[in-house]
């Protein structure tokens, strides 16, 4: 309560004094911009995409060519070039080639993977190109984007089924693991459905329901469907009613015993973190009994891609044989994730981007040219 009051007080203080306060990711980027652009007067060029690298006769990276105001501009780099242009989540051709699906990314629509391609052309090895920071997302309504869901699919009185009306995974597991299960189940083509009962709707916070206009658009697009009975809901989503009813009946048995006999939902600390501690015996399981029932259309979404340039502990780009490409560094989603195919916990992308970005900068600072 005290912390909540402090936050509200600070927000109101900002409104009164005319300060534009920002939080979470925006605050991090703002602090970074202040340190670099304001305090040290480093030029920041927007809308200046990387085109190619400049190499010297020894194959060392000594600069870049970027496109600025329609013209190609060369920038020389005495100590090195850091590629930090994100992954390739918005490149549908690459997505089809490496992932087998076009993807439903929630990340930057400008991330087409060109920095990765440029590094590869210079001889850099790539890894994990077939993987991503997968997760379940509500399908995008016309003109909108997919809504990544984390806590919602973990709450009691809800389950997820595939297009046959069957559960296929522990709905509460980490988003990367759940994405892997979706890929194993049907190549990630879906559709999947998050099915909830009236208590879920009444009790739990749903990030995607905060904006009534978005909910209206999703209802109109058939992404959110409601029905008083599970049989009618099954028909509405194109699933055999008997199959959905059997899935729900079995799930309700698990909710009563507190043990998910098929997928172990609620067994791990991660699952329970996103559960409801007031629900017993398992904070992630609650039976679906009370209408109105709701079905949310779910697709295989992601927060970005995991594949990219292989780097060493100083963020230096490596060739297939492990040798270093002098002068070339990569960080963030342009580099192959240090976390491999796993999701160890929150911050698994931003933290390594910051750590290896810093280590690379220190390594560059040590270079004498
Ligand atoms: C909704 C959402 C929630 C998330 N939550 C978390 C979280 O809680 N914790 C966490 O650790 N991670 C989280 N992530 C993931 C995290 O935001 C990304 O993994 C991270 O931003 C990647 O950083 P990056 O610098 O590699 O790429 P980005 O942040 O995507 O930045 C890449 C930049 O490069 C630019 N660019 C692209 N191509 C070029 C080019 N050719 N030339 C020049 N510039 C180019 C892009 O325009 C972009 O500005 C979340 C992601 C999303 C979408």
Coordinates of C-alpha atoms and ligand atoms in Angstrom, one line a residue:
X1 CA 0.0 0.0 0.0
X2 CA 2.8 2.4 0.9
X3 CA 4.7 1.6 -2.3
X4 CA 1.5 2.1 -4.3
X5 CA 0.8 5.4 -2.6
X6 CA 4.4 6.5 -3.4
X7 CA 4.0 5.6 -7.1
X8 CA 0.6 7.4 -7.4
X9 CA 2.1 10.4 -5.5
X10 CA 5.0 10.6 -7.9
X11 CA 2.8 10.3 -11.0
X12 CA 0.5 13.1 -9.7
X13 CA 3.6 15.2 -8.8
X14 CA 4.8 14.8 -12.4
X15 CA 1.4 15.9 -13.8
X16 CA 1.4 19.0 -11.5
X17 CA 5.0 20.0 -12.3
X18 CA 4.7 19.3 -16.0
X19 CA 7.4 16.6 -16.0
X20 CA 7.1 13.8 -18.4
X21 CA 7.8 10.8 -16.2
X22 CA 8.6 7.4 -17.8
X23 CA 9.0 3.9 -16.3
X24 CA 10.4 0.4 -17.0
X25 CA 12.0 0.0 -20.5
X26 CA 11.6 3.7 -21.5
X27 CA 13.3 4.8 -18.2
X28 CA 16.3 2.5 -19.0
X29 CA 16.6 3.8 -22.6
X30 CA 16.1 7.4 -21.4
X31 CA 18.9 7.1 -18.7
X32 CA 21.1 5.6 -21.4
X33 CA 20.4 8.5 -23.8
X34 CA 21.1 11.0 -21.1
X35 CA 24.5 9.4 -20.2
X36 CA 25.6 9.2 -23.8
X37 CA 23.9 11.9 -25.8
X38 CA 23.3 14.6 -23.2
X39 CA 26.2 14.2 -20.8
X40 CA 28.9 13.2 -23.4
X41 CA 27.5 14.8 -26.6
X42 CA 27.8 11.6 -28.6
X43 CA 25.8 12.1 -31.8
X44 CA 22.7 9.9 -32.1
X45 CA 21.5 9.4 -35.7
X46 CA 18.0 8.1 -36.1
X47 CA 16.7 6.6 -39.4
X48 CA 20.2 5.8 -40.5
X49 CA 20.2 2.1 -41.3
X50 CA 23.4 0.1 -41.5
X51 CA 24.2 -0.9 -45.1
X52 CA 27.5 -2.6 -45.0
X53 CA 30.8 -2.9 -43.1
X54 CA 34.1 -1.4 -44.2
X55 CA 37.1 -3.8 -44.1
X56 CA 40.8 -3.1 -44.4
X57 CA 43.2 -5.2 -46.4
X58 CA 43.7 -7.6 -43.5
X59 CA 40.0 -8.3 -43.2
X60 CA 39.7 -6.1 -40.1
X61 CA 36.4 -4.2 -39.6
X62 CA 37.3 -0.5 -39.7
X63 CA 33.9 1.2 -40.3
X64 CA 30.4 1.1 -41.6
X65 CA 28.4 2.5 -44.4
X66 CA 24.9 3.8 -43.4
X67 CA 22.1 5.4 -45.4
X68 CA 21.3 8.9 -44.2
X69 CA 18.9 11.3 -45.8
X70 CA 19.0 9.2 -49.0
X71 CA 22.8 9.2 -49.3
X72 CA 25.4 6.6 -48.3
X73 CA 27.6 7.9 -45.5
X74 CA 30.8 6.2 -44.4
X75 CA 31.7 6.2 -40.7
X76 CA 35.3 5.2 -39.7
X77 CA 35.8 3.2 -36.5
X78 CA 39.2 3.1 -35.0
X79 CA 38.5 0.6 -32.2
X80 CA 35.6 -1.5 -33.5
X81 CA 32.0 -1.7 -34.7
X82 CA 29.2 -3.0 -32.4
X83 CA 26.2 -4.5 -34.2
X84 CA 23.1 -4.1 -32.0
X85 CA 20.3 -4.0 -34.5
X86 CA 18.0 -6.6 -32.8
X87 CA 16.9 -9.9 -34.3
X88 CA 15.0 -10.8 -37.4
X89 CA 11.5 -11.2 -36.0
X90 CA 9.9 -8.9 -38.6
X91 CA 11.5 -10.6 -41.6
X92 CA 8.8 -13.0 -42.8
X93 CA 11.0 -14.6 -45.5
X94 CA 13.7 -15.5 -42.9
X95 CA 11.0 -16.6 -40.4
X96 CA 9.6 -19.0 -42.9
X97 CA 13.1 -20.3 -43.8
X98 CA 14.3 -20.7 -40.2
X99 CA 11.1 -21.2 -38.2
X100 CA 8.7 -22.7 -40.7
X101 CA 6.1 -20.0 -39.9
X102 CA 5.7 -16.3 -40.6
X103 CA 5.6 -15.6 -36.8
X104 CA 3.5 -13.1 -34.8
X105 CA 6.1 -10.9 -33.2
X106 CA 5.5 -8.3 -30.5
X107 CA 8.9 -6.7 -31.0
X108 CA 10.3 -3.9 -33.2
X109 CA 8.7 -4.0 -36.8
X110 CA 12.0 -2.6 -38.1
X111 CA 14.1 -5.7 -37.0
X112 CA 14.7 -7.4 -40.3
X113 CA 18.0 -9.0 -39.4
X114 CA 20.2 -7.0 -41.8
X115 CA 23.0 -6.6 -39.3
X116 CA 23.0 -10.4 -38.9
X117 CA 23.3 -10.8 -42.7
X118 CA 26.1 -8.2 -42.8
X119 CA 28.0 -10.1 -40.2
X120 CA 27.5 -13.4 -41.9
X121 CA 28.8 -11.9 -45.2
X122 CA 31.9 -10.9 -43.3
X123 CA 32.4 -14.5 -42.2
X124 CA 30.7 -14.6 -38.8
X125 CA 29.2 -17.9 -37.6
X126 CA 25.5 -17.9 -36.7
X127 CA 23.7 -20.0 -34.2
X128 CA 20.2 -20.7 -32.8
X129 CA 18.6 -19.3 -36.0
X130 CA 15.8 -21.8 -35.6
X131 CA 14.8 -20.5 -32.2
X132 CA 13.1 -17.5 -30.7
X133 CA 11.8 -15.9 -27.5
X134 CA 8.6 -17.8 -28.2
X135 CA 5.3 -17.4 -26.3
X136 CA 1.6 -17.5 -26.5
X137 CA -0.1 -14.4 -27.9
X138 CA -3.6 -13.4 -28.6
X139 CA -4.1 -13.2 -32.3
X140 CA -3.9 -9.7 -33.8
X141 CA -7.1 -8.0 -34.8
X142 CA -7.1 -6.2 -38.1
X143 CA -4.8 -3.1 -37.9
X144 CA -3.5 -4.2 -34.4
X145 CA -0.7 -6.4 -33.1
X146 CA -0.6 -9.7 -31.2
X147 CA -0.9 -9.4 -27.4
X148 CA 1.7 -11.5 -25.6
X149 CA 0.3 -13.2 -22.6
X150 CA 2.2 -14.5 -19.6
X151 CA 0.3 -14.4 -16.2
X152 CA -3.2 -14.9 -17.8
X153 CA -2.6 -18.4 -19.1
X154 CA -1.4 -19.5 -15.6
X155 CA -4.4 -18.5 -13.5
X156 CA -6.9 -21.0 -12.2
X157 CA -10.2 -21.6 -14.0
X158 CA -8.5 -21.6 -17.4
X159 CA -6.8 -24.1 -19.8
X160 CA -5.4 -24.1 -23.3
X161 CA -6.4 -26.4 -26.1
X162 CA -5.2 -27.0 -29.6
X163 CA -7.4 -27.1 -32.7
X164 CA -8.6 -30.6 -31.7
X165 CA -9.8 -29.4 -28.3
X166 CA -6.9 -31.2 -26.5
X167 CA -4.5 -29.8 -23.9
X168 CA -0.9 -30.2 -25.2
X169 CA 1.3 -28.6 -22.5
X170 CA 1.6 -27.2 -19.0
X171 CA -0.1 -23.8 -19.7
X172 CA 1.9 -22.2 -16.8
X173 CA 5.4 -23.0 -17.9
X174 CA 7.8 -20.3 -19.2
X175 CA 6.8 -18.7 -22.4
X176 CA 9.8 -20.0 -24.3
X177 CA 9.0 -23.6 -23.2
X178 CA 5.3 -23.2 -24.1
X179 CA 6.3 -22.0 -27.5
X180 CA 8.5 -25.0 -28.0
X181 CA 5.6 -27.3 -27.0
X182 CA 3.4 -25.5 -29.6
X183 CA 6.0 -26.1 -32.3
X184 CA 6.2 -29.8 -31.3
X185 CA 2.5 -30.1 -31.3
X186 CA 1.7 -28.9 -34.8
X187 CA 4.6 -26.8 -36.1
X188 CA 3.1 -23.8 -34.4
X189 CA 0.4 -23.4 -37.0
X190 CA -2.5 -23.5 -34.5
X191 CA -5.0 -22.2 -33.8
X192 CA -4.9 -22.5 -30.1
X193 CA -7.6 -21.4 -27.6
X194 CA -7.4 -20.2 -24.0
X195 CA -10.7 -21.3 -22.5
X196 CA -11.8 -19.7 -19.2
X197 CA -14.8 -19.7 -17.0
X198 CA -16.7 -16.8 -15.4
X199 CA -14.6 -16.8 -12.3
X200 CA -11.4 -16.2 -14.3
X201 CA -13.1 -13.2 -16.0
X202 CA -14.3 -11.8 -12.8
X203 CA -11.2 -12.3 -10.6
X204 CA -8.1 -11.9 -12.7
X205 CA -6.3 -9.0 -14.3
X206 CA -6.1 -9.4 -18.1
X207 CA -3.6 -7.1 -19.7
X208 CA -5.3 -7.3 -23.1
X209 CA -8.7 -6.4 -21.6
X210 CA -7.5 -3.0 -20.2
X211 CA -8.3 -1.3 -23.5
X212 CA -12.1 -1.7 -24.2
X213 CA -11.5 -0.7 -27.9
X214 CA -9.0 -3.5 -28.3
X215 CA -11.5 -6.0 -26.7
X216 CA -14.2 -4.8 -29.0
X217 CA -12.0 -5.3 -32.1
X218 CA -11.0 -8.7 -30.9
X219 CA -14.6 -9.7 -30.4
X220 CA -15.5 -8.4 -33.8
X221 CA -12.6 -10.4 -35.4
X222 CA -13.6 -13.7 -33.7
X223 CA -10.5 -13.6 -31.4
X224 CA -12.7 -13.4 -28.3
X225 CA -15.8 -15.6 -28.2
X226 CA -18.2 -16.0 -25.3
X227 CA -20.9 -18.6 -24.7
X228 CA -23.1 -19.8 -21.8
X229 CA -22.2 -23.5 -22.3
X230 CA -18.9 -25.2 -23.2
X231 CA -20.7 -27.2 -26.0
X232 CA -21.7 -24.0 -27.7
X233 CA -18.3 -22.5 -27.2
X234 CA -16.7 -25.6 -28.8
X235 CA -18.9 -25.2 -31.8
X236 CA -18.1 -21.5 -32.1
X237 CA -14.3 -22.2 -32.2
X238 CA -14.7 -25.2 -34.6
X239 CA -13.8 -27.9 -32.1
X240 CA -15.7 -31.2 -31.6
X241 CA -17.9 -30.5 -28.5
X242 CA -17.3 -34.0 -27.1
X243 CA -13.5 -33.5 -27.3
X244 CA -13.6 -30.2 -25.4
X245 CA -16.0 -31.5 -22.8
X246 CA -13.7 -34.5 -22.2
X247 CA -10.7 -32.3 -21.8
X248 CA -12.4 -30.0 -19.4
X249 CA -13.8 -32.9 -17.3
X250 CA -10.4 -34.4 -17.0
X251 CA -8.8 -31.0 -16.1
X252 CA -11.5 -30.4 -13.5
X253 CA -10.5 -33.7 -11.8
X254 CA -6.9 -32.4 -11.7
X255 CA -8.1 -29.1 -10.2
X256 CA -10.0 -31.0 -7.4
X257 CA -7.0 -33.3 -6.6
X258 CA -4.4 -30.5 -7.1
X259 CA -2.3 -32.7 -9.3
X260 CA -2.1 -32.2 -13.1
X261 CA -1.6 -35.9 -14.0
X262 CA -0.7 -35.0 -17.6
X263 CA 1.6 -31.9 -17.7
X264 CA 2.4 -31.1 -14.0
X265 CA 0.9 -27.6 -14.0
X266 CA 1.7 -25.9 -10.7
X267 CA 4.6 -28.2 -9.8
X268 CA 7.3 -25.5 -10.2
X269 CA 8.1 -22.3 -8.4
X270 CA 7.8 -20.5 -11.7
X271 CA 4.3 -21.8 -12.3
X272 CA 3.1 -20.9 -8.8
X273 CA 4.6 -17.3 -9.0
X274 CA 1.9 -16.7 -11.7
X275 CA -0.8 -18.5 -9.8
X276 CA -3.5 -17.4 -7.3
X277 CA -2.3 -18.3 -3.8
X278 CA -5.9 -18.2 -2.4
X279 CA -6.9 -21.1 -4.6
X280 CA -6.3 -24.6 -3.1
X281 CA -4.9 -27.2 -3.3
X282 CA -3.1 -26.0 -6.4
X283 CA -2.8 -22.2 -7.1
X284 CA -2.6 -22.8 -10.9
X285 CA -5.6 -25.1 -11.2
X286 CA -9.3 -24.3 -10.8
X287 CA -12.2 -26.2 -12.4
X288 CA -14.1 -24.7 -15.4
X289 CA -17.7 -24.9 -14.2
X290 CA -19.4 -21.6 -14.4
X291 CA -20.6 -19.8 -17.6
X292 CA -20.2 -17.5 -19.2
X293 CA -17.3 -19.3 -20.8
X294 CA -14.8 -17.4 -22.9
X295 CA -12.4 -18.6 -25.7
X296 CA -9.4 -16.5 -26.7
X297 CA -7.7 -17.3 -30.0
X298 CA -4.0 -17.9 -29.3
X299 CA -1.1 -18.0 -31.8
X300 CA 2.6 -18.7 -31.5
X301 CA 4.0 -15.3 -30.8
X302 CA 7.4 -14.1 -29.7
X303 CA 9.4 -11.2 -28.0
X304 CA 12.2 -11.4 -30.6
X305 CA 14.5 -14.0 -32.1
X306 CA 17.3 -15.9 -30.4
X307 CA 19.5 -16.6 -33.4
X308 CA 22.4 -14.5 -34.5
X309 CA 26.2 -13.9 -34.5
X310 CA 28.3 -16.2 -32.3
X311 CA 30.4 -14.1 -30.0
X312 CA 33.0 -14.6 -27.2
X313 CA 32.9 -13.3 -23.7
X314 CA 33.9 -9.8 -24.9
X315 CA 31.1 -9.7 -27.5
X316 CA 33.6 -10.3 -30.3
X317 CA 32.2 -11.9 -33.5
X318 CA 33.6 -15.3 -34.2
X319 CA 34.1 -17.3 -37.4
X320 CA 33.0 -21.0 -37.7
X321 CA 36.6 -22.1 -36.7
X322 CA 36.4 -20.0 -33.5
X323 CA 38.8 -17.3 -34.7
X324 CA 37.9 -13.6 -34.0
X325 CA 36.8 -11.2 -36.7
X326 CA 38.9 -8.2 -35.6
X327 CA 37.0 -5.1 -35.0
X328 CA 33.5 -6.7 -35.1
X329 CA 31.2 -7.0 -32.1
X330 CA 27.6 -8.0 -31.6
X331 CA 25.2 -7.8 -28.7
X332 CA 21.5 -8.2 -27.9
X333 CA 19.4 -10.1 -30.3
X334 CA 21.9 -9.6 -33.2
X335 CA 24.0 -12.1 -31.3
X336 CA 23.1 -15.7 -30.6
X337 CA 21.5 -15.8 -27.2
X338 CA 23.9 -16.7 -24.3
X339 CA 20.9 -18.4 -22.8
X340 CA 20.7 -21.0 -25.5
X341 CA 17.3 -22.4 -26.0
X342 CA 16.2 -21.8 -22.5
X343 CA 14.3 -19.2 -20.5
X344 CA 16.0 -18.9 -17.1
X345 CA 13.9 -16.0 -16.0
X346 CA 12.9 -12.3 -16.5
X347 CA 15.7 -10.1 -18.0
X348 CA 17.1 -13.0 -20.0
X349 CA 17.5 -10.7 -23.1
X350 CA 18.0 -7.2 -21.7
X351 CA 20.6 -8.2 -19.1
X352 CA 22.9 -10.1 -21.4
X353 CA 22.6 -7.2 -24.0
X354 CA 23.7 -4.8 -21.3
X355 CA 26.5 -7.0 -19.9
X356 CA 28.1 -8.0 -23.2
X357 CA 27.6 -4.6 -24.6
X358 CA 29.6 -3.2 -21.7
X359 CA 32.3 -5.9 -22.0
X360 CA 32.6 -5.2 -25.7
X361 CA 32.9 -1.5 -25.1
X362 CA 35.7 -2.2 -22.5
X363 CA 37.4 -4.4 -25.0
X364 CA 37.2 -1.7 -27.7
X365 CA 38.6 0.8 -25.2
X366 CA 41.7 -1.4 -24.8
X367 CA 42.4 -1.5 -28.5
X368 CA 45.2 0.7 -29.7
X369 CA 45.0 1.7 -33.4
Ligands
LIG1 C1 6.4 -6.8 -25.2 C2 7.8 -7.1 -24.8 C3 8.2 -7.3 -23.5 C4 9.5 -7.7 -23.2 N1 9.8 -7.9 -21.9 C5 11.1 -8.1 -21.6 C6 11.5 -8.2 -20.2 O1 10.7 -8.0 -19.3 N2 12.8 -8.5 -19.9 C7 13.8 -8.7 -20.9 O2 14.9 -9.0 -20.6 N3 13.4 -8.6 -22.2 C8 12.1 -8.3 -22.6 N4 11.7 -8.3 -23.9 C9 12.7 -8.5 -24.9 C10 13.6 -7.4 -25.1 O3 12.9 -6.2 -25.3 C11 14.4 -7.5 -26.4 O4 15.0 -8.8 -26.4 C12 15.5 -6.5 -26.5 O5 14.9 -5.2 -26.6 C13 16.5 -6.8 -27.6 O6 17.4 -5.7 -27.6 P1 18.2 -5.4 -28.9 O7 19.0 -4.1 -28.6 O8 19.0 -6.6 -29.3 O9 17.2 -5.1 -30.0 P2 16.0 -4.0 -30.0 O10 15.7 -3.5 -28.7 O11 14.9 -4.6 -30.9 O12 16.7 -2.8 -30.8 C14 17.2 -2.9 -32.1 C15 17.3 -1.6 -32.8 O13 18.0 -1.7 -34.0 C16 17.4 -1.0 -35.0 N5 17.8 -1.6 -36.3 C17 17.3 -2.7 -36.9 N6 17.9 -2.9 -38.1 C18 18.8 -1.9 -38.2 C19 19.7 -1.5 -39.2 N7 19.9 -2.2 -40.4 N8 20.5 -0.4 -39.0 C20 20.4 0.3 -37.9 N9 19.5 0.0 -36.9 C21 18.7 -1.1 -37.1 C22 15.9 -1.2 -34.7 O14 15.2 -0.1 -35.3 C23 15.9 -1.0 -33.2 O15 15.9 0.3 -32.8 C24 10.4 -7.9 -24.2 C25 10.1 -7.7 -25.5 C26 8.8 -7.3 -25.9 C27 8.4 -7.1 -27.3

